[in-house]
Short mmCIF file of C-alpha atoms and ligand atoms in Angstrom, two decimals:
data_model
loop_
_atom_site.label_atom_id
_atom_site.label_comp_id
_atom_site.label_asym_id
_atom_site.label_seq_id
_atom_site.Cartn_x
_atom_site.Cartn_y
_atom_site.Cartn_z
CA UNK A 1 121.31 107.13 46.94
CA UNK A 2 124.41 105.40 46.28
CA UNK A 3 125.89 102.92 48.15
CA UNK A 4 128.91 104.99 48.68
CA UNK A 5 127.21 108.43 49.29
CA UNK A 6 124.72 106.02 51.76
CA UNK A 7 127.77 104.84 53.40
CA UNK A 8 129.32 107.86 53.71
CA UNK A 9 125.95 109.47 55.46
CA UNK A 10 125.60 106.59 57.39
CA UNK A 11 129.39 107.10 59.07
CA UNK A 12 128.89 110.24 59.65
CA UNK A 13 125.44 110.02 61.29
CA UNK A 14 126.41 107.16 63.56
CA UNK A 15 129.88 105.89 63.60
CA UNK A 16 130.38 106.33 66.88
CA UNK A 17 127.52 104.15 68.07
CA UNK A 18 127.71 101.47 64.81
CA UNK A 19 130.80 99.69 63.82
CA UNK A 20 132.06 99.97 60.21
CA UNK A 21 131.61 96.18 59.19
CA UNK A 22 127.79 96.47 59.90
CA UNK A 23 127.11 100.44 58.44
CA UNK A 24 128.29 98.79 55.18
CA UNK A 25 125.86 95.27 55.21
CA UNK A 26 123.18 98.25 56.02
CA UNK A 27 123.75 100.95 53.71
CA UNK A 28 123.33 97.78 51.18
CA UNK A 29 120.09 97.53 52.12
CA UNK A 30 118.67 101.30 52.57
CA UNK A 31 119.61 101.34 48.90
CA UNK A 32 117.31 98.57 48.39
CA UNK A 33 114.53 100.24 50.09
CA UNK A 34 114.82 103.58 49.54
CA UNK A 35 114.68 102.26 45.47
CA UNK A 36 111.62 99.66 45.82
CA UNK A 37 109.75 102.74 48.57
CA UNK A 38 109.85 104.92 45.38
CA UNK A 39 108.93 102.03 42.82
CA UNK A 40 106.05 101.32 44.64
CA UNK A 41 105.30 104.66 45.72
CA UNK A 42 105.27 103.74 49.86
CA UNK A 43 105.60 106.12 52.73
CA UNK A 44 108.15 104.48 55.41
CA UNK A 45 106.60 105.81 59.07
CA UNK A 46 109.38 105.27 61.91
CA UNK A 47 108.17 105.18 65.42
CA UNK A 48 110.99 106.50 67.91
CA UNK A 49 112.20 103.39 69.31
CA UNK A 50 113.25 102.11 65.67
CA UNK A 51 116.78 101.02 66.48
CA UNK A 52 119.61 103.80 64.96
CA UNK A 53 120.55 102.40 61.34
CA UNK A 54 117.21 102.47 60.44
CA UNK A 55 115.65 105.67 62.24
CA UNK A 56 118.32 107.85 60.25
CA UNK A 57 118.17 105.91 56.93
CA UNK A 58 114.98 105.05 55.53
CA UNK A 59 111.56 106.12 57.09
CA UNK A 60 109.53 109.93 55.71
CA UNK A 61 108.40 110.96 58.65
CA UNK A 62 109.67 109.71 62.13
CA UNK A 63 108.11 110.19 65.77
CA UNK A 64 106.06 109.91 68.83
CA UNK A 65 102.60 107.28 68.39
CA UNK A 66 100.18 110.51 68.02
CA UNK A 67 102.39 112.22 65.38
CA UNK A 68 103.02 109.19 63.02
CA UNK A 69 98.94 109.07 63.54
CA UNK A 70 98.72 112.64 61.84
CA UNK A 71 101.13 111.33 59.25
CA UNK A 72 98.80 108.09 58.91
CA UNK A 73 96.46 110.53 58.02
CA UNK A 74 98.23 112.85 55.15
CA UNK A 75 99.50 110.70 53.13
CA UNK A 76 98.64 110.40 49.80
CA UNK A 77 101.40 107.80 49.03
CA UNK A 78 99.41 104.58 48.06
CA UNK A 79 101.56 102.16 50.69
CA UNK A 80 102.14 103.04 53.85
CA UNK A 81 104.84 100.43 55.48
CA UNK A 82 105.31 101.22 59.56
CA UNK A 83 108.32 100.96 61.61
CA UNK A 84 106.50 100.59 64.43
CA UNK A 85 104.39 97.75 66.55
CA UNK A 86 101.21 96.14 64.86
CA UNK A 87 98.97 98.79 66.92
CA UNK A 88 100.73 101.20 65.08
CA UNK A 89 100.06 99.84 61.73
CA UNK A 90 95.77 98.80 62.79
CA UNK A 91 95.96 103.47 63.60
CA UNK A 92 97.07 103.95 60.14
CA UNK A 93 94.93 100.88 58.17
CA UNK A 94 91.78 102.37 60.10
CA UNK A 95 92.19 105.72 58.92
CA UNK A 96 93.10 104.51 55.36
CA UNK A 97 91.00 101.72 54.28
CA UNK A 98 92.10 102.26 50.85
CA UNK A 99 95.94 101.93 51.00
CA UNK A 100 97.91 98.92 51.57
CA UNK A 101 99.06 99.57 54.98
CA UNK A 102 102.35 96.95 55.94
CA UNK A 103 103.95 95.80 59.11
CA UNK A 104 107.63 94.63 58.51
CA UNK A 105 106.72 91.70 60.95
CA UNK A 106 104.49 88.85 61.61
CA UNK A 107 104.50 89.35 64.94
CA UNK A 108 105.61 93.16 66.83
CA UNK A 109 102.64 92.98 69.30
CA UNK A 110 102.52 95.14 72.97
CA UNK A 111 101.74 93.93 76.40
CA UNK A 112 99.50 96.89 76.86
CA UNK A 113 97.34 95.91 73.77
CA UNK A 114 97.01 92.38 75.05
CA UNK A 115 96.23 93.13 78.32
CA UNK A 116 92.43 94.14 76.71
CA UNK A 117 89.58 92.91 75.06
CA UNK A 118 86.50 94.06 73.63
CA UNK A 119 84.77 92.03 76.12
CA UNK A 120 86.05 93.79 78.97
CA UNK A 121 84.89 96.63 77.38
CA UNK A 122 82.30 95.97 77.14
CA UNK A 123 82.15 94.08 80.18
CA UNK A 124 83.30 97.82 81.95
CA UNK A 125 80.27 100.11 79.76
CA UNK A 126 77.69 97.81 81.85
CA UNK A 127 78.98 98.11 84.80
CA UNK A 128 80.09 102.31 84.63
CA UNK A 129 76.75 103.16 82.23
CA UNK A 130 77.69 106.61 81.52
CA UNK A 131 81.34 107.69 81.81
CA UNK A 132 83.15 108.40 79.20
CA UNK A 133 85.92 105.51 77.91
CA UNK A 134 89.35 106.96 76.81
CA UNK A 135 91.61 104.21 75.31
CA UNK A 136 95.54 104.29 74.81
CA UNK A 137 95.68 103.75 72.03
CA UNK A 138 98.04 100.99 72.33
CA UNK A 139 95.45 98.99 71.92
CA UNK A 140 93.92 96.89 68.72
CA UNK A 141 91.40 98.25 66.60
CA UNK A 142 88.17 95.93 68.04
CA UNK A 143 89.31 97.73 71.49
CA UNK A 144 89.22 101.12 69.82
CA UNK A 145 85.84 100.33 68.67
CA UNK A 146 84.16 100.33 71.86
CA UNK A 147 85.25 103.23 73.76
CA UNK A 148 84.16 107.07 73.60
CA UNK A 149 88.03 108.28 72.20
CA UNK A 150 92.00 107.27 71.94
CA UNK A 151 94.79 109.09 73.25
CA UNK A 152 98.57 108.56 73.31
CA UNK A 153 101.30 109.62 75.86
CA UNK A 154 101.57 112.82 74.07
CA UNK A 155 97.83 113.84 74.53
CA UNK A 156 96.60 112.12 77.80
CA UNK A 157 95.87 114.91 79.53
CA UNK A 158 94.26 116.75 77.30
CA UNK A 159 91.93 114.01 76.51
CA UNK A 160 90.95 113.39 79.87
CA UNK A 161 90.09 117.21 80.39
CA UNK A 162 88.23 117.47 76.70
CA UNK A 163 85.61 115.65 78.75
CA UNK A 164 83.05 117.58 80.56
CA UNK A 165 82.58 114.28 82.98
CA UNK A 166 84.70 114.59 86.10
CA UNK A 167 85.13 111.01 86.45
CA UNK A 168 86.46 109.11 83.39
CA UNK A 169 87.29 105.14 82.72
CA UNK A 170 91.02 105.07 81.63
CA UNK A 171 92.43 101.94 79.34
CA UNK A 172 94.24 99.62 79.87
CA UNK A 173 97.83 100.98 80.78
CA UNK A 174 97.54 101.29 84.69
CA UNK A 175 100.97 103.62 85.43
CA UNK A 176 100.09 105.98 82.62
CA UNK A 177 96.59 106.04 84.54
CA UNK A 178 97.70 106.89 88.02
CA UNK A 179 100.55 109.14 86.41
CA UNK A 180 97.69 110.81 84.22
CA UNK A 181 95.07 110.65 87.34
CA UNK A 182 97.84 112.76 89.64
CA UNK A 183 98.25 115.46 87.18
CA UNK A 184 94.19 116.28 86.71
CA UNK A 185 94.44 116.08 90.29
CA UNK A 186 91.83 112.74 90.48
CA UNK A 187 91.59 110.01 92.34
CA UNK A 188 92.44 106.63 90.72
CA UNK A 189 90.56 103.49 91.77
CA UNK A 190 90.15 99.94 89.44
CA UNK A 191 87.30 98.10 89.31
CA UNK A 192 87.25 95.51 91.65
CA UNK A 193 87.62 98.04 94.52
CA UNK A 194 84.56 99.88 93.07
CA UNK A 195 81.45 98.94 94.11
CA UNK A 196 79.53 95.90 92.68
CA UNK A 197 76.67 97.95 91.62
CA UNK A 198 79.20 100.28 89.58
CA UNK A 199 78.56 103.34 91.57
CA UNK A 200 81.72 105.75 91.61
CA UNK A 201 82.45 109.06 93.21
CA UNK A 202 83.26 111.78 91.40
CA UNK A 203 86.69 113.06 89.96
CA UNK A 204 87.99 109.30 89.38
CA UNK A 205 89.92 107.97 86.54
CA UNK A 206 88.83 104.62 86.99
CA UNK A 207 91.91 102.76 85.78
CA UNK A 208 92.92 99.40 84.28
CA UNK A 209 95.49 96.73 85.16
CA UNK A 210 97.65 96.71 81.65
CA UNK A 211 101.61 97.27 81.89
CA UNK A 212 104.02 98.24 79.29
CA UNK A 213 106.66 95.17 79.87
CA UNK A 214 109.84 97.52 79.22
CA UNK A 215 108.84 100.40 81.17
CA UNK A 216 107.22 98.68 84.34
CA UNK A 217 111.61 97.09 84.42
CA UNK A 218 112.15 100.61 85.73
CA UNK A 219 112.23 101.74 89.50
CA UNK A 220 112.66 104.13 91.90
CA UNK A 221 116.39 102.93 93.16
CA UNK A 222 117.46 103.27 89.23
CA UNK A 223 117.29 106.70 89.57
CA UNK A 224 118.95 106.74 92.98
CA UNK A 225 121.30 104.48 91.75
CA UNK A 226 121.98 107.16 88.90
CA UNK A 227 122.34 110.05 90.85
CA UNK A 228 123.86 109.10 93.01
CA UNK A 229 127.16 107.55 90.84
CA UNK A 230 126.51 110.61 88.31
CA UNK A 231 124.91 113.84 90.89
CA UNK A 232 124.54 115.96 87.23
CA UNK A 233 122.36 113.84 85.50
CA UNK A 234 119.23 114.26 84.57
CA UNK A 235 116.58 111.93 84.45
CA UNK A 236 113.63 111.44 81.97
CA UNK A 237 110.96 108.73 82.09
CA UNK A 238 108.30 107.63 79.62
CA UNK A 239 104.94 107.88 81.72
CA UNK A 240 103.78 104.16 81.17
CA UNK A 241 106.37 104.01 84.72
CA UNK A 242 105.46 103.52 87.95
CA UNK A 243 103.99 106.70 89.52
CA UNK A 244 107.62 107.11 92.16
CA UNK A 245 110.22 106.98 89.22
CA UNK A 246 107.82 109.76 87.36
CA UNK A 247 108.06 111.41 90.35
CA UNK A 248 111.52 111.19 91.34
CA UNK A 249 112.77 112.30 88.19
CA UNK A 250 112.82 116.03 85.86
CA UNK A 251 110.82 115.23 83.59
CA UNK A 252 108.62 112.90 81.54
CA UNK A 253 107.08 112.71 78.04
CA UNK A 254 105.76 110.92 75.35
CA UNK A 255 108.97 109.62 73.45
CA UNK A 256 109.27 112.77 71.01
CA UNK A 257 108.63 115.17 74.38
CA UNK A 258 112.10 113.26 75.95
CA UNK A 259 113.86 113.75 72.11
CA UNK A 260 113.16 117.00 71.61
CA UNK A 261 113.94 118.11 75.19
CA UNK A 262 117.22 116.74 75.63
CA UNK A 263 118.12 118.47 72.39
CA UNK A 264 116.63 121.45 73.98
CA UNK A 265 118.52 121.81 77.38
CA UNK A 266 122.23 122.38 78.28
CA UNK A 267 123.12 119.67 80.56
CA UNK A 268 125.40 117.52 80.29
CA UNK A 269 124.12 114.17 81.01
CA UNK A 270 120.58 112.24 80.72
CA UNK A 271 119.06 108.80 81.64
CA UNK A 272 116.65 107.83 79.63
CA UNK A 273 113.86 105.76 81.43
CA UNK A 274 112.69 104.29 78.29
CA UNK A 275 113.05 101.37 74.87
CA UNK A 276 117.21 101.50 75.21
CA UNK A 277 117.17 102.05 71.25
CA UNK A 278 116.08 105.15 71.52
CA UNK A 279 119.07 106.02 73.71
CA UNK A 280 121.02 105.44 71.07
CA UNK A 281 119.57 107.95 68.83
CA UNK A 282 119.46 110.67 70.89
CA UNK A 283 123.16 110.08 71.33
CA UNK A 284 123.94 109.85 67.96
CA UNK A 285 121.74 113.29 67.09
CA UNK A 286 123.21 114.77 70.42
CA UNK A 287 126.98 114.14 70.27
CA UNK A 288 128.21 117.00 72.75
CA UNK A 289 125.81 115.58 75.54
CA UNK A 290 126.58 111.61 77.86
CA UNK A 291 123.80 109.68 77.85
CA UNK A 292 123.88 107.99 80.76
CA UNK A 293 122.90 103.97 79.80
CA UNK A 294 121.01 101.67 83.22
CA UNK A 295 118.79 100.61 80.29
CA UNK A 296 119.64 97.39 78.05
CA UNK A 297 115.60 96.89 78.13
CA UNK A 298 114.59 96.34 74.66
CA UNK A 299 111.09 96.18 73.29
CA UNK A 300 110.67 92.20 71.97
CA UNK A 301 108.32 93.86 69.99
CA UNK A 302 109.60 96.12 68.54
CA UNK A 303 112.48 94.70 67.47
CA UNK A 304 110.66 92.18 65.38
CA UNK A 305 111.36 95.32 62.79
CA UNK A 306 113.98 95.74 61.11
CA UNK A 307 116.03 96.85 57.50
CA UNK A 308 116.09 93.24 56.10
CA UNK A 309 112.19 92.77 56.95
CA UNK A 310 111.00 96.68 55.82
CA UNK A 311 113.11 95.30 52.16
CA UNK A 312 111.22 92.00 52.74
CA UNK A 313 107.61 93.38 53.46
CA UNK A 314 107.71 95.91 50.18
CA UNK A 315 109.72 93.23 48.27
CA UNK A 316 106.46 90.83 48.95
CA UNK A 317 104.21 93.68 49.68
CA UNK A 318 103.69 91.30 53.11
CA UNK A 319 102.27 91.33 56.16
CA UNK A 320 99.10 93.39 55.38
CA UNK A 321 97.03 95.50 57.95
CA UNK A 322 93.25 94.49 57.90
CA UNK A 323 90.46 95.70 59.68
CA UNK A 324 87.19 94.44 59.21
CA UNK A 325 84.53 96.68 58.63
CA UNK A 326 82.30 97.99 60.88
CA UNK A 327 85.29 97.39 63.52
CA UNK A 328 86.84 99.84 61.40
CA UNK A 329 84.11 102.16 61.04
CA UNK A 330 83.56 102.44 65.39
CA UNK A 331 87.25 102.06 65.96
CA UNK A 332 87.53 105.80 63.37
CA UNK A 333 85.17 107.00 65.55
CA UNK A 334 87.53 107.07 68.73
CA UNK A 335 90.48 107.88 66.57
CA UNK A 336 88.95 111.01 64.52
CA UNK A 337 88.25 112.33 68.37
CA UNK A 338 91.63 112.21 69.46
CA UNK A 339 93.21 113.72 66.15
CA UNK A 340 90.74 116.64 67.56
CA UNK A 341 91.65 117.85 70.69
CA UNK A 342 94.64 119.58 70.34
CA UNK A 343 96.37 120.42 73.88
CA UNK A 344 95.00 124.36 74.18
CA UNK A 345 91.11 122.52 73.80
CA UNK A 346 91.33 121.34 77.62
CA UNK A 347 88.69 122.81 79.68
CA UNK A 348 89.72 124.65 82.58
P1 13P B 1 104.52 106.91 72.26
O1 13P B 1 103.66 107.46 72.11
O2 13P B 1 104.85 108.35 73.56
O3 13P B 1 105.80 107.14 71.14
O4 13P B 1 104.63 105.90 73.23
C1 13P B 1 104.72 104.88 71.74
C2 13P B 1 105.03 103.50 73.20
O5 13P B 1 104.75 102.18 72.39
C3 13P B 1 105.81 103.65 74.69
O6 13P B 1 105.94 102.62 74.74
FE1 SF4 B 2 103.67 97.83 74.24
FE2 SF4 B 2 105.92 99.13 75.93
FE3 SF4 B 2 106.22 98.02 73.35
FE4 SF4 B 2 106.15 100.08 74.41
S1 SF4 B 2 107.95 99.94 74.56
S2 SF4 B 2 105.37 98.97 72.11
S3 SF4 B 2 104.00 99.58 75.00
S4 SF4 B 2 105.58 96.55 74.50
#
């Protein structure tokens, strides 16, 4: 597509939320990236938190962590550019050892992934022998290599319910663990509160203390204030939010589940308690609906991924993701097991 056509397309989609001067400049970058993508036989995967000018232009696929893991497992391209954060790109590499996987930034971390190490998991295994261990996909490969299965916000309940054992260890997000425990009717406990011998009771979720630095900021008060100001507002919250926030919201689900909820319901106003670029992306897609913006909270790690960095990653084949083979093989078992679990496979 030419720069003029790309600019026109971007004005139609984003003209109400991005100033013209930015659209002009970005349309040139978009054309450059799409040409490089063809030339290098690459696929671009874009997480729902990418800023609108990137989200709506260069990715071949967009979605939540689970959808993008499935796309990464399926691609036949030589290069995967992951417009997301490091643990997502690492998951793509775990599934595609012979492909080049690029993260368009040398940084792109995640406070949840940084909250736990492989040594921590080994300590938990010693303390709770035989208890199945589930880790949120927001962890690094060496942690995934130590556990039984991964999960995302889109399948956490199904993964917990796929085990015959009624007590599981769920790492590392404290709030997701609390929310999943509530949903599955289990008691939440934390290692320090469990007896030194590690003997645990029945029907428990054993959690960890990791937090998402974005979602932990939302409070029950934010919802109360928004409802006071906009009595008709429909509130959505990501399950990484504190349990009282999830409890007071009208809907909670993965990033894609929330995008679909707004698309498929016909309320006038929505408040989406998650990373704020996703609110912009929803606003662009639903011009007839109003997004209440109490959220100025941008994930600093997702924010590292820009059109410029994406262009440079492809141009110079830079920020390659590598995973040592021994760790990759073990981590792949946890990711494969997750990908084989469908929501309807949950136990009764
Ligand atoms: P999703 O899997 O719901 O897209 O969440 C990923 C994430 O990092 C949320 O903060
Ligand atoms: Fe990690 Fe939170 Fe950023 Fe998601 S929003 S990548 S969980 S820090």
